[in-house]
mmCIF file of C-alpha atoms in Angstrom:
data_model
loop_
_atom_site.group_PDB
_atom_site.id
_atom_site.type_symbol
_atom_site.label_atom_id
_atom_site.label_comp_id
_atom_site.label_asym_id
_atom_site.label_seq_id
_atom_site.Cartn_x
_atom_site.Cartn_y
_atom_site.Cartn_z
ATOM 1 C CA UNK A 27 55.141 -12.124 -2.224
ATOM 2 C CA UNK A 28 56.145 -11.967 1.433
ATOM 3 C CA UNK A 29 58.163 -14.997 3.171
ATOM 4 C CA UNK A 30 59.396 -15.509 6.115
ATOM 5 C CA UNK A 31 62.710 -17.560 6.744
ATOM 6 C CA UNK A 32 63.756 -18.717 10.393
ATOM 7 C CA UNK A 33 67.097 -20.439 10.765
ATOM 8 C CA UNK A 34 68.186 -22.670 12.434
ATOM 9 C CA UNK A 35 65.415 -25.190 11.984
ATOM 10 C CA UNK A 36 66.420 -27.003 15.206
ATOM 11 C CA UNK A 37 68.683 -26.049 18.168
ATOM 12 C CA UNK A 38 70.182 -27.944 21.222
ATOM 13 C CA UNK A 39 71.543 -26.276 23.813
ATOM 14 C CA UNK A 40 72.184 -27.129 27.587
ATOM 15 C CA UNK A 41 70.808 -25.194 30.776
ATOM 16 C CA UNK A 42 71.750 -21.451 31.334
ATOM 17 C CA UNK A 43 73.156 -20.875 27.983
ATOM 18 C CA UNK A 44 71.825 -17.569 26.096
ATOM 19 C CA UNK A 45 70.467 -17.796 22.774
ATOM 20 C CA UNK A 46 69.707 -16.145 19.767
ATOM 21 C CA UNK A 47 67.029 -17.235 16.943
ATOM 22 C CA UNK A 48 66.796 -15.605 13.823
ATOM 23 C CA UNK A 49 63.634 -14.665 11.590
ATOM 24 C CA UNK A 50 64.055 -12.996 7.685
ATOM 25 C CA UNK A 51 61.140 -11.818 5.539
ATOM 26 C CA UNK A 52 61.273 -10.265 2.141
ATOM 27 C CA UNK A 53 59.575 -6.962 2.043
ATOM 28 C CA UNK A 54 60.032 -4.528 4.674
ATOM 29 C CA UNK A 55 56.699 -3.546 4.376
ATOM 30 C CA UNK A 56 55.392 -4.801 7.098
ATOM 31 C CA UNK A 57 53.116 -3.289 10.133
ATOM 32 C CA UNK A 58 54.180 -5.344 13.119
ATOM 33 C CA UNK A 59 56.648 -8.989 13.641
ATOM 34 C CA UNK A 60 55.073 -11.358 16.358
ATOM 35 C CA UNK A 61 57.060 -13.847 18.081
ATOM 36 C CA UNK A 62 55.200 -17.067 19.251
ATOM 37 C CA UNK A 63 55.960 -19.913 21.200
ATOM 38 C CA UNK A 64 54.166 -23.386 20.856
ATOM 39 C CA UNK A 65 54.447 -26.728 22.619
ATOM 40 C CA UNK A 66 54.208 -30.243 21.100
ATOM 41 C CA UNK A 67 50.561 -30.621 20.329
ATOM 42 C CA UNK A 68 49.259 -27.295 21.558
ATOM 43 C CA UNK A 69 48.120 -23.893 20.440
ATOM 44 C CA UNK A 70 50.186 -20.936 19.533
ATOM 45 C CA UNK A 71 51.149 -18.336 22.356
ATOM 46 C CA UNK A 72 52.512 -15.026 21.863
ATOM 47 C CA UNK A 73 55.568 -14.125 23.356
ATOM 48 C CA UNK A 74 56.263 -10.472 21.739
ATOM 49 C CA UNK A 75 54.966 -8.076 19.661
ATOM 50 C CA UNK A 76 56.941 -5.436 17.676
ATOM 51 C CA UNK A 77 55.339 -2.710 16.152
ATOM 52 C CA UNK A 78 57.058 -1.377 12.652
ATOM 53 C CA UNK A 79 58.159 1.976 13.921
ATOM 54 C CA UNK A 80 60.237 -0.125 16.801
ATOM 55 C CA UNK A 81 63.541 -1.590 17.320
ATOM 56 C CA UNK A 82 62.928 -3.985 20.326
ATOM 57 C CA UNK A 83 60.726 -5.220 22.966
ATOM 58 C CA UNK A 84 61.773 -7.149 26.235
ATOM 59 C CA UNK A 85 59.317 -9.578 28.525
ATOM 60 C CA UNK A 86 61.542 -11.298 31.153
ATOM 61 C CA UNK A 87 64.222 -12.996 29.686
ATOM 62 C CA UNK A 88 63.356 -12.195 26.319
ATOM 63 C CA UNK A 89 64.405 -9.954 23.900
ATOM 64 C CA UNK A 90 63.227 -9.428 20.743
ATOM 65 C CA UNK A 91 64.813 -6.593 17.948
ATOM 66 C CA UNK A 92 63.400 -5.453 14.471
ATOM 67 C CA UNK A 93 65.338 -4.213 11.635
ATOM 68 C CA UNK A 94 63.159 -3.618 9.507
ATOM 69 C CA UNK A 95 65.354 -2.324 6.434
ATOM 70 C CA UNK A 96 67.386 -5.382 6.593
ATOM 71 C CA UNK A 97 64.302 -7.736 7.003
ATOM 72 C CA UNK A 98 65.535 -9.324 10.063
ATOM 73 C CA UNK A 99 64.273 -10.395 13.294
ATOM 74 C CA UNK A 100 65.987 -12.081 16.519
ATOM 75 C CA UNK A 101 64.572 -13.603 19.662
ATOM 76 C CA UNK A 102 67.133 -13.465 22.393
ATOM 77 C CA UNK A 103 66.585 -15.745 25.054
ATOM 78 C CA UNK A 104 68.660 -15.487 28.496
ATOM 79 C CA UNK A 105 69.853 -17.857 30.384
ATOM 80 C CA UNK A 106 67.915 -21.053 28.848
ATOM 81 C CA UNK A 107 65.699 -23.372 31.164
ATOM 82 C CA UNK A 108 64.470 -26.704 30.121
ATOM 83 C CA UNK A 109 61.137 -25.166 30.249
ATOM 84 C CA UNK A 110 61.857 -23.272 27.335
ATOM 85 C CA UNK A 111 61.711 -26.222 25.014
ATOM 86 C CA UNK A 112 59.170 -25.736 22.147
ATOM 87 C CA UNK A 113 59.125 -24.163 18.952
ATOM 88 C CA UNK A 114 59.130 -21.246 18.447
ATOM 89 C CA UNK A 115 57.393 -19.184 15.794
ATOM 90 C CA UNK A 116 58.003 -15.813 13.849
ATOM 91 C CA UNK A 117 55.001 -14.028 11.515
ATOM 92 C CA UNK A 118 54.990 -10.669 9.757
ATOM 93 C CA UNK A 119 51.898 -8.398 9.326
ATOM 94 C CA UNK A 120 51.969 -7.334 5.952
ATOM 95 C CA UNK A 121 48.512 -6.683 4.904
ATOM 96 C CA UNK A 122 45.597 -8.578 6.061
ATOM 97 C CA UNK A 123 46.811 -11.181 7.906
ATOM 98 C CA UNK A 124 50.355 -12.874 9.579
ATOM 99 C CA UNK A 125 52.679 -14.256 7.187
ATOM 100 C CA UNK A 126 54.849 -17.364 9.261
ATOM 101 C CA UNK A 127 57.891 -18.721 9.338
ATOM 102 C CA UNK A 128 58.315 -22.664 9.562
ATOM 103 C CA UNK A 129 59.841 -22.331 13.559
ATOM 104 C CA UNK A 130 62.784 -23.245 15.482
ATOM 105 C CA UNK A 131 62.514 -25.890 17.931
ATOM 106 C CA UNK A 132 64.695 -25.133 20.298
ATOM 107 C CA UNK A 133 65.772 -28.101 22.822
ATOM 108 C CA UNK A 134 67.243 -27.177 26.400
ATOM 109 C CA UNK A 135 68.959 -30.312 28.398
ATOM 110 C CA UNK A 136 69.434 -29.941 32.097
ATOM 111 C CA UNK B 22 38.961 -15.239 30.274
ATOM 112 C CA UNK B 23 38.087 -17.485 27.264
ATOM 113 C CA UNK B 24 39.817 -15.844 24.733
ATOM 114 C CA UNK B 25 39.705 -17.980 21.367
ATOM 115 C CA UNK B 26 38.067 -21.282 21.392
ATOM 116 C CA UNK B 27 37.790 -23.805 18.895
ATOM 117 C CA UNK B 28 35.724 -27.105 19.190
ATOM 118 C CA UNK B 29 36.012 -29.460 18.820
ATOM 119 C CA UNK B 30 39.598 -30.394 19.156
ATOM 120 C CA UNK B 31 39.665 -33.788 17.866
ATOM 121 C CA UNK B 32 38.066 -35.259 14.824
ATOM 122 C CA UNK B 33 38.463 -38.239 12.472
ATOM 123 C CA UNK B 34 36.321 -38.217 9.357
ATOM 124 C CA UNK B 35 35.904 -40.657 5.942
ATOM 125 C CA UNK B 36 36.990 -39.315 2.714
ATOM 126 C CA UNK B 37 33.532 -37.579 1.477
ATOM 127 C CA UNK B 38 32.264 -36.867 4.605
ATOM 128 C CA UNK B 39 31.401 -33.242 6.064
ATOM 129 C CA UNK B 40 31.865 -31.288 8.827
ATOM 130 C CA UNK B 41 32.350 -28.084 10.400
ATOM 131 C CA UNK B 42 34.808 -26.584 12.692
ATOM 132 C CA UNK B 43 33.529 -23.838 15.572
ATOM 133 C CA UNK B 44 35.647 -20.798 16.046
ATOM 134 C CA UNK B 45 34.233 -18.272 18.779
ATOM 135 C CA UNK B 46 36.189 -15.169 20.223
ATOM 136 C CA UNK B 47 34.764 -12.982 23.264
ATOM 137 C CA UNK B 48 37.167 -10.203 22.709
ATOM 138 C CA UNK B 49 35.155 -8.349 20.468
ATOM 139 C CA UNK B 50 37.407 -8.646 17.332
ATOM 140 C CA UNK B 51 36.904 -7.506 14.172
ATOM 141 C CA UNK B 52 39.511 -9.895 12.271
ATOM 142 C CA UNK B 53 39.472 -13.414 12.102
ATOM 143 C CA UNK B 54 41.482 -16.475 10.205
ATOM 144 C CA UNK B 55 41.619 -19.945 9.798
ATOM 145 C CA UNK B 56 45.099 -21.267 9.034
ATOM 146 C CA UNK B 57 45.991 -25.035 9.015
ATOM 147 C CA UNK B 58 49.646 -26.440 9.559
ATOM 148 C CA UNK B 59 51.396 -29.224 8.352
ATOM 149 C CA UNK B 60 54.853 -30.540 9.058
ATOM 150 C CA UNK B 61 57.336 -28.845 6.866
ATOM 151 C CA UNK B 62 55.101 -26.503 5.503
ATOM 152 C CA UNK B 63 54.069 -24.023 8.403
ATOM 153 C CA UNK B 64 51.263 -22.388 8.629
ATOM 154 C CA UNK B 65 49.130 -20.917 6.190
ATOM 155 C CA UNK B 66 46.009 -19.075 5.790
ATOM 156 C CA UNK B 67 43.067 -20.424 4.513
ATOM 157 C CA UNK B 68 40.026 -17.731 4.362
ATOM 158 C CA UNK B 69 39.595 -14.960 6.771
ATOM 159 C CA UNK B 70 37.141 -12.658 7.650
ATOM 160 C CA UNK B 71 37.638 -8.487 8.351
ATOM 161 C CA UNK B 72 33.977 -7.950 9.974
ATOM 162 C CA UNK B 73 30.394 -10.001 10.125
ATOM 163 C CA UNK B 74 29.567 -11.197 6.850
ATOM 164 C CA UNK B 75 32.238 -10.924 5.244
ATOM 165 C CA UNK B 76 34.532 -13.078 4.693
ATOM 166 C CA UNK B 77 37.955 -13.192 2.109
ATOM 167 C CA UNK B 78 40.246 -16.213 0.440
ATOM 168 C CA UNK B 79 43.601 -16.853 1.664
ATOM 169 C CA UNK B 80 46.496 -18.817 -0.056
ATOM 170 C CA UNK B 81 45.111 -22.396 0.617
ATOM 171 C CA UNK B 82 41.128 -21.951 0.270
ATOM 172 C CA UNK B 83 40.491 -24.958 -2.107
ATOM 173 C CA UNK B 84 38.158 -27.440 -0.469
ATOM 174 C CA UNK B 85 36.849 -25.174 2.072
ATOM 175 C CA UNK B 86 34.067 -22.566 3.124
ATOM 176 C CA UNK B 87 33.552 -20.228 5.662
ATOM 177 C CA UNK B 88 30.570 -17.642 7.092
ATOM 178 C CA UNK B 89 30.834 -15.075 9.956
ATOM 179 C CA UNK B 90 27.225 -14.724 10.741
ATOM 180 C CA UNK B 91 27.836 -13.196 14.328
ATOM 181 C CA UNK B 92 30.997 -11.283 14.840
ATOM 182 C CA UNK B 93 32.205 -13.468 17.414
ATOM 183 C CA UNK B 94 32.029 -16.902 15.664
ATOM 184 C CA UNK B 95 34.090 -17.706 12.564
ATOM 185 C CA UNK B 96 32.726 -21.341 10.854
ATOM 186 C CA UNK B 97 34.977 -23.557 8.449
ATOM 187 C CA UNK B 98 33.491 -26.038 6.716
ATOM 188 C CA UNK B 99 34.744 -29.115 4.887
ATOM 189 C CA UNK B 100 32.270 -30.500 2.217
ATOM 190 C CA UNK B 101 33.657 -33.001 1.296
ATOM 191 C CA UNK B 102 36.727 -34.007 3.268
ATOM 192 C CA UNK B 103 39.589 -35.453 1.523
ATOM 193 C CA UNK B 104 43.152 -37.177 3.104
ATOM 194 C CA UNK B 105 44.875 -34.404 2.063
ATOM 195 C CA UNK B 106 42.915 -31.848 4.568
ATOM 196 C CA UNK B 107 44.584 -33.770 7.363
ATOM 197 C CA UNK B 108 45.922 -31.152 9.229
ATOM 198 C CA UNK B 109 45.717 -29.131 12.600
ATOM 199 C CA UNK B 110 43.131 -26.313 12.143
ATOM 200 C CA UNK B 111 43.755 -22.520 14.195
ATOM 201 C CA UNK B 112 41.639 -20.058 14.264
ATOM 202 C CA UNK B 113 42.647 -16.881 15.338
ATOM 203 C CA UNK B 114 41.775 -13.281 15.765
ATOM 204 C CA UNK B 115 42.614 -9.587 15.810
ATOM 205 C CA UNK B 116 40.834 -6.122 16.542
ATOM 206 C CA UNK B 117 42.262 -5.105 13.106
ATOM 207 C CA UNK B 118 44.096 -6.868 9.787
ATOM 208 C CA UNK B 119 45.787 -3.456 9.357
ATOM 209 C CA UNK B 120 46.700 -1.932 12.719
ATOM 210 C CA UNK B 121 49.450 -3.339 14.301
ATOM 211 C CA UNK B 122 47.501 -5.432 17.294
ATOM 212 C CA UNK B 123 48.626 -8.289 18.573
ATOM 213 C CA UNK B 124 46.905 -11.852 16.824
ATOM 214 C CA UNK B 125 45.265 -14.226 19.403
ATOM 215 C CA UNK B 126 44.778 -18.304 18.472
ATOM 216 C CA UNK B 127 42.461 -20.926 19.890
ATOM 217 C CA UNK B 128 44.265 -24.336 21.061
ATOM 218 C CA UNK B 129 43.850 -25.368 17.487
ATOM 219 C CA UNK B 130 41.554 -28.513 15.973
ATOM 220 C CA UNK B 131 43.666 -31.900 15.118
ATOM 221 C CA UNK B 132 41.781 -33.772 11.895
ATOM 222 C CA UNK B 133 42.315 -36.887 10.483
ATOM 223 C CA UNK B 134 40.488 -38.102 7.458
ATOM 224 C CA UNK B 135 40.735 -41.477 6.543
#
């Protein structure tokens, strides 16, 4: 059975620091890793899509890799704004539908 | 540019008491899902559907049924709703479950039952 493991749980950082959340699943049979963002009380928006047959995708100041052999993910954000506060979400495509993680809420103080 | 929509987005119901939550996409998708999260436990899928009338079990289905009479609308209904389906309801939906295309969810459906 698939799972999805993202670590830390929580994260506090100040302003204009660059950051790194992680994201582990079990099989690396997977078609695509999705990256989501959500804010306290809303819905889930995606941030970045990574197909199985890539290594990375990049949207601003994010950057997200796939290692698929090791069953790892990061989200690499750049230079952290308050804005960025939320948590933020990893899910694997394995077979019919997206597998989650529990989420990172991540915490930027100005 | 509607996207997923769920209604409504705020409900409190009595233990026993019934109801049904609206999913409707206007992207044309042939995949749809209901997932509900709870603190410390994620989210997880409930039933999902890969085309009109059909529609599949997920890993948390107990207590719930669907139909996907029209291809854009995905219904979950609660028979007869117990304290334990407190929760926050998403729907979401993609062209395909197999392809790799990106997943799209509604603003999600916050339910009490008391």
């Amino acid at each position: 059975k698939q799972e999805v493991t993202q670590i830390p749980a929580a994260l506090s950082v100040p302003e204009g620091e660059n950051l790194v959340l992680n994201c582990s699943f079990t099989d690396s049979a997977i078609y695509n890793l999705q990256w989501f963002r959500q804010d306290p009380g809303k819905g889930l928006t995606s941030l970045l899509l990574i197909q199985s047959s890539q290594r990375e995708q990049t949207s601003g100041r994010l950057n997200a890799s796939l290692d698929k052999s090791s069953g790892r993910s990061t989200l690499y954000i750049a230079a952290s704004q308050p804005g960025d506060s939320a948590t933020y979400l990893c899910a694997v495509k394995a077979g019919t539908a997206l597998i989650f993680g529990k989420g990172t809420t991540l915490s930027v103080s100005s | 540019n509607a996207g997923v929509t769920q209604t409504p987005k705020f409900r409190v119901l009595k233990t026993g008491q019934s109801m049904t939550l609206l999913c409707a996409q206007d992207m044309n998708h042939e995949y749809m899902y209901w997932y509900r999260q709870d603190p410390g436990m994620g989210l997880r899928l409930i039933h999902y559907s890969v085309g009109e009338g059909t529609t599949a079990k997920g890993e948390v289905p107990d207590g719930y049924n669907v139909s996907r009479l029209k291809k854009q609308n995905f219904l979950l209904g609660l028979e007869s709703a117990a304290p334990s389906q407190t929760s926050v309801y998403f729907c979401a939906s993609s062209y395909s479950g197999r392809l790799s295309t990106e997943a799209f969810f509604g603003q999600g459906t916050r339910l009490t039952v008391v």
